[in-house]
Short mmCIF file of C-alpha atoms in Angstrom, two decimals:
data_model
loop_
_atom_site.label_atom_id
_atom_site.label_comp_id
_atom_site.label_asym_id
_atom_site.label_seq_id
_atom_site.Cartn_x
_atom_site.Cartn_y
_atom_site.Cartn_z
CA MET A 480 107.14 152.05 80.97
CA LYS A 481 103.68 151.35 79.75
CA ILE A 482 103.91 148.18 77.72
CA MET A 483 100.31 147.39 77.00
CA SER A 484 97.11 149.06 77.91
CA ASN A 485 93.65 147.68 77.34
CA ILE A 486 95.22 144.49 76.11
CA SER A 487 93.05 141.90 74.57
CA LEU A 488 94.77 138.57 74.32
CA PRO A 489 95.24 137.15 70.82
CA ASP A 490 93.02 134.36 69.55
CA ALA A 491 94.87 131.13 70.31
CA GLU A 492 93.34 129.43 67.26
CA VAL A 493 94.82 132.10 65.00
CA LEU A 494 98.19 131.71 66.68
CA PHE A 495 98.01 127.95 66.22
CA SER A 496 97.33 128.31 62.49
CA ARG A 497 100.29 130.66 62.23
CA LEU A 498 102.50 128.17 64.04
CA VAL A 499 101.40 125.33 61.76
CA ALA A 500 102.10 127.44 58.66
CA GLU A 501 105.56 128.30 59.94
CA ILE A 502 106.44 124.66 60.62
CA GLN A 503 105.06 123.58 57.23
CA ALA A 504 107.02 126.28 55.41
CA ASN A 505 110.29 125.12 56.94
CA HIS A 506 112.53 123.00 54.80
CA ASP A 507 113.71 120.63 57.57
CA LYS A 508 110.91 118.32 58.58
CA PRO A 509 110.86 116.71 62.03
CA SER A 510 110.67 112.92 62.30
CA ALA A 511 108.82 113.00 65.62
CA LEU A 512 106.61 115.36 67.61
CA ILE A 513 106.64 115.45 71.39
CA GLY A 514 104.18 117.62 73.30
CA ILE A 515 104.85 118.80 76.83
CA HIS A 516 101.97 118.20 79.25
CA THR A 517 99.37 119.59 79.41
CA GLY A 518 98.95 122.46 76.95
CA GLY A 519 101.82 121.40 74.70
CA ALA A 520 100.29 117.93 74.48
CA TRP A 521 96.98 119.38 73.22
CA LEU A 522 98.81 121.44 70.61
CA ALA A 523 100.94 118.45 69.59
CA GLU A 524 97.89 116.22 69.16
CA ARG A 525 96.36 118.63 66.67
CA LEU A 526 99.64 119.40 64.98
CA TYR A 527 100.29 115.69 64.58
CA GLN A 528 97.00 115.21 62.71
CA ILE A 529 97.89 118.00 60.29
CA LEU A 530 101.57 117.17 59.70
CA SER A 531 101.12 113.40 59.44
CA GLU A 532 99.04 113.94 56.29
CA THR A 533 102.10 115.14 54.40
CA CYS A 534 105.13 113.66 56.15
CA SER A 535 105.92 110.43 57.91
CA LEU A 536 106.16 110.81 61.66
CA GLU A 537 106.86 108.52 64.59
CA PRO A 538 103.85 107.98 66.90
CA LEU A 539 103.09 111.14 68.88
CA GLY A 540 105.09 111.45 72.07
CA LEU A 541 103.93 113.13 75.26
CA LEU A 542 106.29 114.31 77.95
CA SER A 543 105.80 115.53 81.50
CA ALA A 544 109.30 116.63 82.62
CA SER A 545 108.04 116.71 86.25
CA PHE A 546 110.77 114.35 87.41
CA TYR A 547 113.45 116.66 85.98
CA ARG A 548 112.23 120.01 87.25
CA ASP A 549 114.59 122.20 89.26
CA ASP A 550 111.86 123.42 91.64
CA PHE A 551 111.02 119.99 93.14
CA ASP A 552 112.53 121.01 96.51
CA LYS A 553 110.24 124.06 96.58
CA VAL A 554 106.98 122.78 95.15
CA GLY A 555 107.18 118.98 95.23
CA LEU A 556 105.28 116.85 92.76
CA HIS A 557 102.00 117.94 91.28
CA ALA A 558 99.15 115.73 92.41
CA ARG A 559 97.84 115.40 88.87
CA ASN A 560 101.08 114.56 87.23
CA LYS A 561 100.71 112.89 83.82
CA PRO A 562 103.05 110.16 82.59
CA THR A 563 105.57 110.55 79.81
CA GLU A 564 104.71 108.34 76.85
CA ILE A 565 107.33 107.91 74.17
CA SER A 566 106.79 104.68 72.25
CA PHE A 567 109.51 105.10 69.61
CA SER A 568 113.29 105.09 69.78
CA VAL A 569 114.56 108.65 70.09
CA ASP A 570 118.02 107.60 68.88
CA GLY A 571 118.78 109.53 65.71
CA ALA A 572 115.33 111.19 65.66
CA HIS A 573 114.76 114.82 64.65
CA ILE A 574 112.44 115.84 67.44
CA LEU A 575 110.16 118.84 67.50
CA LEU A 576 109.20 119.68 71.08
CA ILE A 577 105.92 121.55 71.48
CA ASP A 578 104.93 123.73 74.42
CA ASP A 579 102.21 126.31 74.96
CA VAL A 580 103.91 129.25 76.70
CA LEU A 581 107.67 129.75 76.65
CA GLN A 582 109.00 131.93 79.46
CA THR A 583 111.97 131.07 81.67
CA GLY A 584 113.03 128.07 79.60
CA ARG A 585 113.29 125.87 82.68
CA THR A 586 110.57 123.45 81.55
CA ILE A 587 112.34 123.02 78.23
CA ARG A 588 115.65 122.36 80.00
CA ALA A 589 113.90 119.65 82.06
CA ALA A 590 112.27 118.19 78.93
CA ILE A 591 115.59 117.99 77.08
CA ASN A 592 117.19 116.24 80.05
CA GLU A 593 114.38 113.72 80.15
CA LEU A 594 114.65 113.06 76.40
CA PHE A 595 118.32 112.20 76.77
CA ASP A 596 117.38 109.48 79.26
CA TYR A 597 115.49 107.84 76.40
CA GLY A 598 118.44 107.93 74.00
CA ARG A 599 120.40 110.30 71.77
CA PRO A 600 118.25 112.33 69.37
CA ALA A 601 119.87 113.68 66.19
CA SER A 602 118.32 117.09 66.89
CA ILE A 603 115.76 118.76 69.11
CA SER A 604 113.98 121.98 68.17
CA LEU A 605 111.18 123.84 69.85
CA ALA A 606 107.80 125.22 68.83
CA ALA A 607 105.82 127.40 71.26
CA LEU A 608 102.46 129.04 70.80
CA VAL A 609 103.49 132.13 72.78
CA ASP A 610 106.93 133.43 73.66
CA ARG A 611 106.40 135.83 76.53
CA GLY A 612 110.08 136.61 77.13
CA GLY A 613 111.74 136.47 80.57
CA ARG A 614 114.25 133.78 79.69
CA GLU A 615 116.52 132.54 82.47
CA LEU A 616 118.38 130.00 80.34
CA PRO A 617 119.91 130.11 76.84
CA ILE A 618 116.90 128.49 75.16
CA CYS A 619 115.23 129.70 71.99
CA ALA A 620 112.21 128.48 70.03
CA LYS A 621 112.55 127.77 66.33
CA PHE A 622 108.84 128.38 65.71
CA ILE A 623 106.53 130.69 67.64
CA GLY A 624 102.90 131.74 67.19
CA THR A 625 103.54 135.19 68.63
CA GLU A 626 105.56 137.19 71.16
CA LEU A 627 103.71 138.78 74.06
CA HIS A 628 105.20 141.10 76.65
CA LEU A 629 103.32 140.79 79.89
CA PRO A 630 104.05 141.87 83.47
CA LYS A 631 105.89 139.18 85.42
CA GLU A 632 103.15 138.76 88.03
CA LYS A 633 100.61 137.73 85.40
CA ASN A 634 100.36 134.07 84.46
CA LEU A 635 99.37 133.43 80.88
CA ILE A 636 97.20 130.31 80.79
CA PHE A 637 96.63 128.29 77.65
CA ASP A 638 93.40 126.30 77.82
CA ARG A 639 90.74 124.69 75.66
CA ASP A 640 86.99 124.83 75.94
CA GLU A 641 84.45 122.02 75.78
CA GLN A 642 84.49 122.06 71.98
CA GLY A 643 88.28 121.68 72.00
CA GLN A 644 88.86 125.30 70.87
CA PHE A 645 92.08 126.81 72.16
CA TYR A 646 92.09 130.10 74.09
CA LEU A 647 94.36 132.20 76.28
CA ARG A 648 93.57 133.85 79.59
CA LEU A 649 95.43 135.74 82.28
CA GLU A 650 95.67 134.99 85.99
CA ASP A 651 97.58 136.73 88.69
CA ASN A 652 100.13 134.67 90.61
CA LYS A 653 97.54 133.45 93.07
CA GLY A 654 95.40 131.95 90.35
CA VAL A 655 92.76 134.70 90.33
CA PRO A 656 91.50 135.51 86.84
CA SER A 657 92.41 138.97 85.60
CA SER A 658 90.24 141.07 83.38
CA SER A 659 91.92 141.07 80.02
CA THR A 660 91.04 144.71 79.42
CA GLU A 661 92.62 146.16 82.55
CA ASP A 662 95.52 148.54 82.32
CA LEU A 663 98.62 146.40 82.38
CA THR A 664 101.58 148.57 83.20
CA GLU A 665 104.99 147.55 84.36
CA MET B 275 87.36 114.22 119.45
CA ILE B 276 89.37 113.88 116.28
CA SER B 277 92.63 112.10 116.95
CA LYS B 278 95.61 113.65 115.26
CA ASN B 279 96.97 111.61 112.39
CA PRO B 280 100.76 111.67 112.84
CA GLN B 281 101.28 110.98 109.12
CA LEU B 282 99.76 114.23 107.98
CA GLY B 283 101.12 117.76 108.20
CA LYS B 284 99.42 121.08 108.84
CA ASN B 285 97.62 121.12 105.51
CA ARG B 286 96.79 117.41 105.68
CA GLU B 287 99.63 116.61 103.31
CA LEU B 288 101.55 113.35 103.68
CA GLN B 289 104.67 113.79 105.84
CA HIS B 290 105.26 110.15 106.80
CA LEU B 291 103.73 106.90 105.59
CA LEU B 292 103.04 104.81 108.66
CA THR B 293 99.75 103.04 107.99
CA THR B 294 96.93 103.04 105.47
CA GLU B 295 94.49 103.46 108.36
CA GLY B 296 92.97 106.92 108.33
CA LEU B 297 94.65 108.00 105.10
CA PRO B 298 92.26 110.17 103.08
CA THR B 299 91.12 108.82 99.71
CA SER B 300 92.74 111.80 98.00
CA ILE B 301 96.19 110.82 99.29
CA LEU B 302 95.71 107.17 98.36
CA LEU B 303 94.77 108.24 94.83
CA GLN B 304 97.65 110.71 94.67
CA ILE B 305 100.06 107.84 95.46
CA LEU B 306 98.46 105.52 92.90
CA ASP B 307 98.42 108.20 90.16
CA THR B 308 102.01 109.21 90.86
CA ALA B 309 103.07 105.55 90.81
CA GLN B 310 101.47 105.24 87.38
CA THR B 311 103.79 107.95 86.07
CA PHE B 312 106.79 106.04 87.42
CA VAL B 313 105.86 102.77 85.69
CA GLY B 314 107.13 104.21 82.41
CA VAL B 315 110.47 105.18 83.95
CA THR B 316 111.24 101.57 84.79
CA GLU B 317 110.60 100.53 81.19
CA ARG B 318 113.02 102.84 79.41
CA GLU B 319 116.69 102.88 78.53
CA VAL B 320 117.86 104.91 81.54
CA LYS B 321 115.74 103.68 84.45
CA LYS B 322 116.48 106.66 86.59
CA VAL B 323 115.20 110.18 87.21
CA PRO B 324 117.10 112.92 89.08
CA LEU B 325 114.27 113.81 91.48
CA LEU B 326 115.95 112.85 94.78
CA ARG B 327 119.52 113.63 93.78
CA GLY B 328 121.52 114.50 96.87
CA LYS B 329 119.04 112.98 99.34
CA SER B 330 120.19 110.33 101.80
CA ILE B 331 117.78 107.50 102.45
CA PHE B 332 118.45 104.98 105.20
CA ASN B 333 116.98 101.50 105.06
CA LEU B 334 116.64 100.71 108.73
CA PHE B 335 115.77 97.04 108.95
CA PHE B 336 115.54 95.69 112.48
CA GLU B 337 113.89 92.57 111.09
CA HIS B 338 115.15 90.55 108.15
CA SER B 339 113.62 91.06 104.75
CA THR B 340 115.18 90.65 101.37
CA ARG B 341 112.44 91.56 98.95
CA THR B 342 111.03 94.62 100.69
CA ARG B 343 114.48 96.03 101.42
CA THR B 344 115.61 95.41 97.87
CA THR B 345 112.57 97.02 96.28
CA PHE B 346 112.94 100.09 98.51
CA GLU B 347 116.60 100.24 97.56
CA ILE B 348 115.86 99.96 93.84
CA ALA B 349 113.12 102.58 94.13
CA ALA B 350 115.43 105.03 95.91
CA LYS B 351 118.22 104.44 93.42
CA ARG B 352 115.89 105.00 90.47
CA LEU B 353 115.10 108.36 92.04
CA SER B 354 118.87 109.05 92.21
CA ALA B 355 118.95 109.12 96.02
CA ASP B 356 121.91 107.78 97.98
CA VAL B 357 120.81 104.66 99.81
CA PHE B 358 122.35 103.19 102.92
CA ASN B 359 121.32 99.76 104.14
CA LEU B 360 121.50 99.03 107.82
CA ASN B 361 120.56 95.56 108.93
CA ILE B 362 120.17 95.82 112.61
CA ALA B 363 118.79 92.53 113.83
CA VAL B 364 117.92 93.14 117.45
CA SER B 365 116.56 91.03 120.25
CA ALA B 366 112.89 91.37 121.21
CA GLN B 367 113.82 93.03 124.48
CA SER B 368 115.44 95.95 122.75
CA LYS B 369 113.80 99.14 123.95
CA GLY B 370 112.84 102.37 122.25
CA GLU B 371 115.78 104.26 123.67
CA THR B 372 118.27 102.27 121.64
CA LEU B 373 116.16 102.75 118.53
CA LEU B 374 115.99 106.51 118.92
CA ASP B 375 119.71 106.73 119.68
CA THR B 376 120.38 104.94 116.40
CA VAL B 377 118.09 107.38 114.62
CA ASP B 378 119.74 110.42 116.22
CA ASN B 379 123.12 109.23 115.03
CA LEU B 380 121.88 108.82 111.48
CA VAL B 381 120.20 112.23 111.57
CA ALA B 382 123.60 113.62 112.60
CA MET B 383 124.85 112.08 109.33
CA ASP B 384 122.23 114.17 107.48
CA ALA B 385 119.62 111.51 106.79
CA ASP B 386 116.60 112.79 104.83
CA MET B 387 114.41 109.72 105.03
CA PHE B 388 114.11 106.48 106.98
CA ILE B 389 112.60 103.26 105.73
CA VAL B 390 111.85 101.30 108.88
CA ARG B 391 111.07 97.66 109.45
CA HIS B 392 110.73 96.47 113.01
CA SER B 393 109.22 93.48 114.80
CA GLN B 394 107.49 95.78 117.29
CA SER B 395 104.29 97.52 116.34
CA GLY B 396 104.64 101.30 116.49
CA ALA B 397 108.38 101.49 115.85
CA ALA B 398 107.98 103.67 112.76
CA HIS B 399 105.49 105.93 114.60
CA LEU B 400 108.01 106.39 117.38
CA ILE B 401 110.70 107.49 114.92
CA ALA B 402 108.30 109.74 113.01
CA LYS B 403 107.35 111.56 116.20
CA HIS B 404 110.99 111.88 117.19
CA VAL B 405 112.59 113.33 114.06
CA ARG B 406 112.56 117.02 113.18
CA PRO B 407 110.34 118.40 110.38
CA GLY B 408 111.75 117.74 106.93
CA ILE B 409 112.84 114.19 107.77
CA HIS B 410 110.38 111.58 106.57
CA VAL B 411 109.63 108.06 107.73
CA ILE B 412 108.17 105.17 105.76
CA ASN B 413 106.93 102.12 107.62
CA ALA B 414 108.15 98.99 105.85
CA GLY B 415 106.34 96.71 108.29
CA ASP B 416 105.98 96.95 112.07
CA GLY B 417 105.02 93.92 114.13
CA ARG B 418 101.45 92.86 113.47
CA HIS B 419 100.41 96.45 112.87
CA ALA B 420 100.91 97.74 109.33
CA HIS B 421 102.76 97.36 106.04
CA PRO B 422 101.36 100.27 104.05
CA THR B 423 103.53 100.11 100.91
CA GLN B 424 102.61 96.44 100.43
CA ALA B 425 98.92 97.35 100.64
CA LEU B 426 99.44 100.26 98.24
CA LEU B 427 101.17 98.10 95.65
CA ASP B 428 98.34 95.59 96.06
CA VAL B 429 95.65 98.19 95.36
CA PHE B 430 97.76 99.54 92.49
CA THR B 431 97.85 96.01 91.01
CA ILE B 432 94.09 95.65 91.49
CA ARG B 433 93.44 98.96 89.74
CA HIS B 434 95.77 97.95 86.91
CA TYR B 435 93.82 94.76 86.20
CA LYS B 436 90.30 95.71 87.29
CA LYS B 437 90.28 99.48 86.52
CA GLU B 438 87.72 100.42 89.19
CA PHE B 439 87.25 99.65 92.88
CA HIS B 440 83.53 100.31 93.31
CA ASN B 441 82.29 97.11 91.69
CA LEU B 442 84.65 94.56 93.24
CA ARG B 443 84.35 91.70 95.65
CA ILE B 444 87.72 90.97 97.19
CA ALA B 445 88.74 88.11 99.46
CA ILE B 446 91.78 88.11 101.76
CA ILE B 447 92.67 84.54 102.61
CA GLY B 448 94.86 83.09 105.34
CA ASP B 449 96.49 84.17 108.57
CA ILE B 450 94.67 87.45 109.16
CA LEU B 451 95.51 87.37 112.88
CA HIS B 452 99.26 87.81 112.53
CA SER B 453 99.23 89.74 109.28
CA ARG B 454 100.16 93.41 109.12
CA VAL B 455 99.65 93.10 105.37
CA ALA B 456 95.99 92.11 105.80
CA ARG B 457 95.27 95.03 108.13
CA SER B 458 96.79 97.53 105.74
CA GLN B 459 94.98 95.96 102.79
CA ILE B 460 91.60 96.13 104.52
CA HIS B 461 92.00 99.83 105.38
CA ALA B 462 93.17 100.73 101.87
CA LEU B 463 90.44 98.74 100.11
CA THR B 464 87.58 100.06 102.22
CA THR B 465 88.81 103.65 101.91
CA LEU B 466 88.99 103.30 98.13
CA GLY B 467 85.36 102.23 98.07
CA VAL B 468 85.53 98.47 97.52
CA PRO B 469 81.96 97.48 98.45
CA GLU B 470 82.73 93.99 99.73
CA VAL B 471 85.94 92.89 101.39
CA ARG B 472 85.90 89.33 102.71
CA VAL B 473 88.29 87.51 104.97
CA ILE B 474 88.54 83.75 104.75
CA ALA B 475 90.38 81.95 107.55
CA PRO B 476 90.01 79.38 110.29
CA LYS B 477 88.73 80.88 113.56
CA THR B 478 92.14 80.51 115.19
CA LEU B 479 93.73 82.81 112.59
CA LEU B 480 91.23 85.66 112.81
CA PRO B 481 91.41 88.56 115.24
CA SER B 482 88.38 88.82 117.50
CA LYS B 483 85.80 91.34 116.27
CA VAL B 484 87.44 91.50 112.84
CA GLU B 485 84.01 92.47 111.43
CA ARG B 486 84.52 95.91 112.92
CA LEU B 487 87.03 96.62 110.17
CA GLY B 488 84.15 96.42 107.69
CA VAL B 489 84.77 92.94 106.33
CA ARG B 490 82.60 89.87 105.88
CA VAL B 491 83.94 86.77 107.59
CA PHE B 492 84.00 83.30 106.05
CA HIS B 493 85.48 80.12 107.43
CA ASP B 494 85.29 77.98 104.31
CA MET B 495 86.67 78.60 100.84
CA LYS B 496 83.62 77.38 98.94
CA SER B 497 81.20 80.03 100.16
CA GLY B 498 83.91 82.64 100.66
CA LEU B 499 85.21 82.54 97.09
CA LYS B 500 81.85 82.64 95.35
CA ASP B 501 81.69 85.58 92.88
CA VAL B 502 85.03 86.98 94.03
CA ASP B 503 87.03 89.22 91.62
CA VAL B 504 90.33 89.35 93.47
CA LEU B 505 91.97 86.76 95.76
CA MET B 506 94.63 88.13 98.09
CA MET B 507 96.53 85.24 99.60
CA LEU B 508 98.55 85.67 102.78
CA ARG B 509 101.71 83.88 103.73
CA LEU B 510 101.31 81.29 106.47
CA GLN B 511 104.33 81.65 108.68
CA LYS B 512 105.88 78.32 109.56
CA GLU B 513 106.20 79.12 113.26
CA ARG B 514 102.41 79.39 113.50
CA MET B 515 102.07 75.72 112.72
CA GLN B 516 103.90 74.66 115.86
CA GLY B 517 101.56 76.39 118.29
CA ALA B 518 97.91 75.90 118.96
CA TYR B 519 96.83 77.77 115.83
CA LEU B 520 96.85 74.90 113.35
CA PRO B 521 97.13 71.13 113.44
CA SER B 522 99.47 70.82 110.42
CA SER B 523 100.40 72.47 107.17
CA GLU B 524 98.89 69.53 105.26
CA GLU B 525 95.55 70.05 106.91
CA TYR B 526 95.73 73.79 106.31
CA PHE B 527 96.45 73.19 102.64
CA LYS B 528 93.52 70.80 102.39
CA TYR B 529 91.01 73.39 103.62
CA TYR B 530 92.57 76.77 102.76
CA GLY B 531 95.35 76.13 100.25
CA LEU B 532 94.49 77.70 96.90
CA THR B 533 94.25 74.93 94.31
CA PRO B 534 92.90 75.23 90.74
CA GLU B 535 89.75 73.51 92.00
CA LYS B 536 89.14 76.09 94.72
CA LEU B 537 90.05 78.94 92.36
CA SER B 538 87.30 77.77 90.00
CA MET B 539 84.76 78.80 92.66
CA ALA B 540 85.69 82.46 92.13
CA LYS B 541 84.80 84.50 89.04
CA GLN B 542 86.25 83.33 85.73
CA ASP B 543 88.43 86.41 85.41
CA ALA B 544 89.48 86.59 89.07
CA ILE B 545 93.12 87.45 89.73
CA VAL B 546 95.33 85.85 92.38
CA MET B 547 97.75 87.91 94.44
CA HIS B 548 100.35 87.05 97.07
CA PRO B 549 102.70 89.39 98.95
CA GLY B 550 105.49 86.81 98.97
CA PRO B 551 107.47 84.89 99.85
CA MET B 552 105.13 82.03 98.94
CA ASN B 553 104.89 78.69 100.70
CA ARG B 554 103.99 76.46 97.79
CA GLY B 555 101.88 73.57 98.93
CA VAL B 556 100.85 75.38 102.12
CA GLU B 557 98.73 78.40 101.21
CA ILE B 558 99.00 78.13 97.44
CA ASP B 559 99.36 75.33 94.93
CA SER B 560 102.09 75.67 92.30
CA ALA B 561 99.53 75.24 89.53
CA VAL B 562 97.85 78.45 90.71
CA ALA B 563 101.01 80.33 91.62
CA ASP B 564 102.43 79.75 88.13
CA GLY B 565 99.06 79.88 86.37
CA SER B 566 97.55 82.49 84.08
CA ARG B 567 95.43 84.12 86.81
CA ALA B 568 98.36 84.85 89.12
CA VAL B 569 99.64 88.45 89.10
CA ILE B 570 102.23 87.84 91.79
CA LEU B 571 105.29 88.89 89.79
CA PRO B 572 103.63 92.04 88.39
CA GLN B 573 102.94 92.95 92.05
CA VAL B 574 106.70 92.96 92.66
CA THR B 575 107.35 95.15 89.61
CA PHE B 576 104.59 97.61 90.52
CA GLY B 577 105.98 97.69 94.06
CA ILE B 578 109.00 99.61 92.82
CA ALA B 579 106.89 102.30 91.12
CA VAL B 580 104.65 102.60 94.20
CA ARG B 581 107.65 103.02 96.50
CA MET B 582 109.14 105.60 94.13
CA ALA B 583 105.84 107.49 94.32
CA VAL B 584 105.71 107.47 98.13
CA MET B 585 109.33 108.57 98.47
CA SER B 586 109.02 111.38 95.97
CA ILE B 587 105.75 112.69 97.44
CA LEU B 588 107.31 112.75 100.91
CA ALA B 589 110.59 114.29 99.79
CA GLY B 590 108.74 116.99 97.85
CA GLN B 591 106.69 118.23 100.81
CA PRO B 592 107.46 121.71 102.04
CA VAL B 593 108.98 121.80 105.51
#
């Protein structure tokens, strides 16, 4: 089945605005934001600036989840692994986890496990800029910027340029950039 | 001819940690950066991560040590590994065959990693060469040769307090001759780009041609400590004082013991380190050891994060 031809990836800045609007429109406000390294942390930093103007939030948390991953035996530790920094008590907190691209759900599983080693949150929900499907665990985002259906062998990379502007790009599994206008068929 | 570094695998990744000598800067930095991520783990409610769940780590101590063994044990437990402590005090005549037989038996019990301390230089190398791929060895001190995790926690401590290595003047003070710690420190510091590493010791406690390691040699504290940023004290082992090395511990303290007065010759913000256990009144005065410039207890705390980093990097390597 042809799922997308001549795809041009959506503007990540537009998706981010959509995500912010969705979170702001929701009745239940989080008490803390935690971004997952590295892309989720960038999103969380900006989201924190916007949301903290209207509601009171704990200091921004950043989480790596590397020590909880299920592929450690296969891939080991990343050389440029960033530390988890959570400076508030998660006990009783309503936590909004933020990640860039949601796919298998394994990173989120690892992140939730790590959070429980800090305490017992009242609730955890998830915001992702892109949900590209392909879930391998029963995990679902409460807020998403968009859904994208992409072939499995393509990696969707969330990045930011020198001015701090968000953008999306595609790579094949070996890290080679793909032209975003090629015919992507499954 | 390039000699093969037995610590590194096919792609120059770390497979065993045997010495800091010849370790590439990139691997030293990888260990320090990974250790930084583990510091936070030891500060939270549950001081444990599931990274090495199901792995069996054997502490193989052929020479007595409480602190090093304990910190390795804590590090392994915080990574959720199963730790087994074997204290095998052996006589000096014990030969390699016995050592490797012990190792083979533990491998038959599905050991994944060995932490080895031995009075003979090269013991950890011997085990590393002997075991099959996928089993990792960490040298926790072999003879006078190397004690790489001590040196790594020392450089981690230096980076924590001084941020950079390229602008530092560092002095290692004491019994350089018998010290595996000093050797490992010198290799780590020079690889990380410390421009001036000094050794300060009486002639009897310096190896011959020590300058070849890239250090400046001083025999008196006054000139040696001038403009120094970091003082790394070494433990003076009591048995050295009975031989021809030194007249007495009192005399050693008079010339080389670190007192507040001698410390004042270094930079105002210089830090004082010691690998422990300390001989107060021999190589260090209590006023310095308990003073505001000493970072001796933080060294111990950082040692756990550094050992967690080394174990998890090794355990995560593809076979």
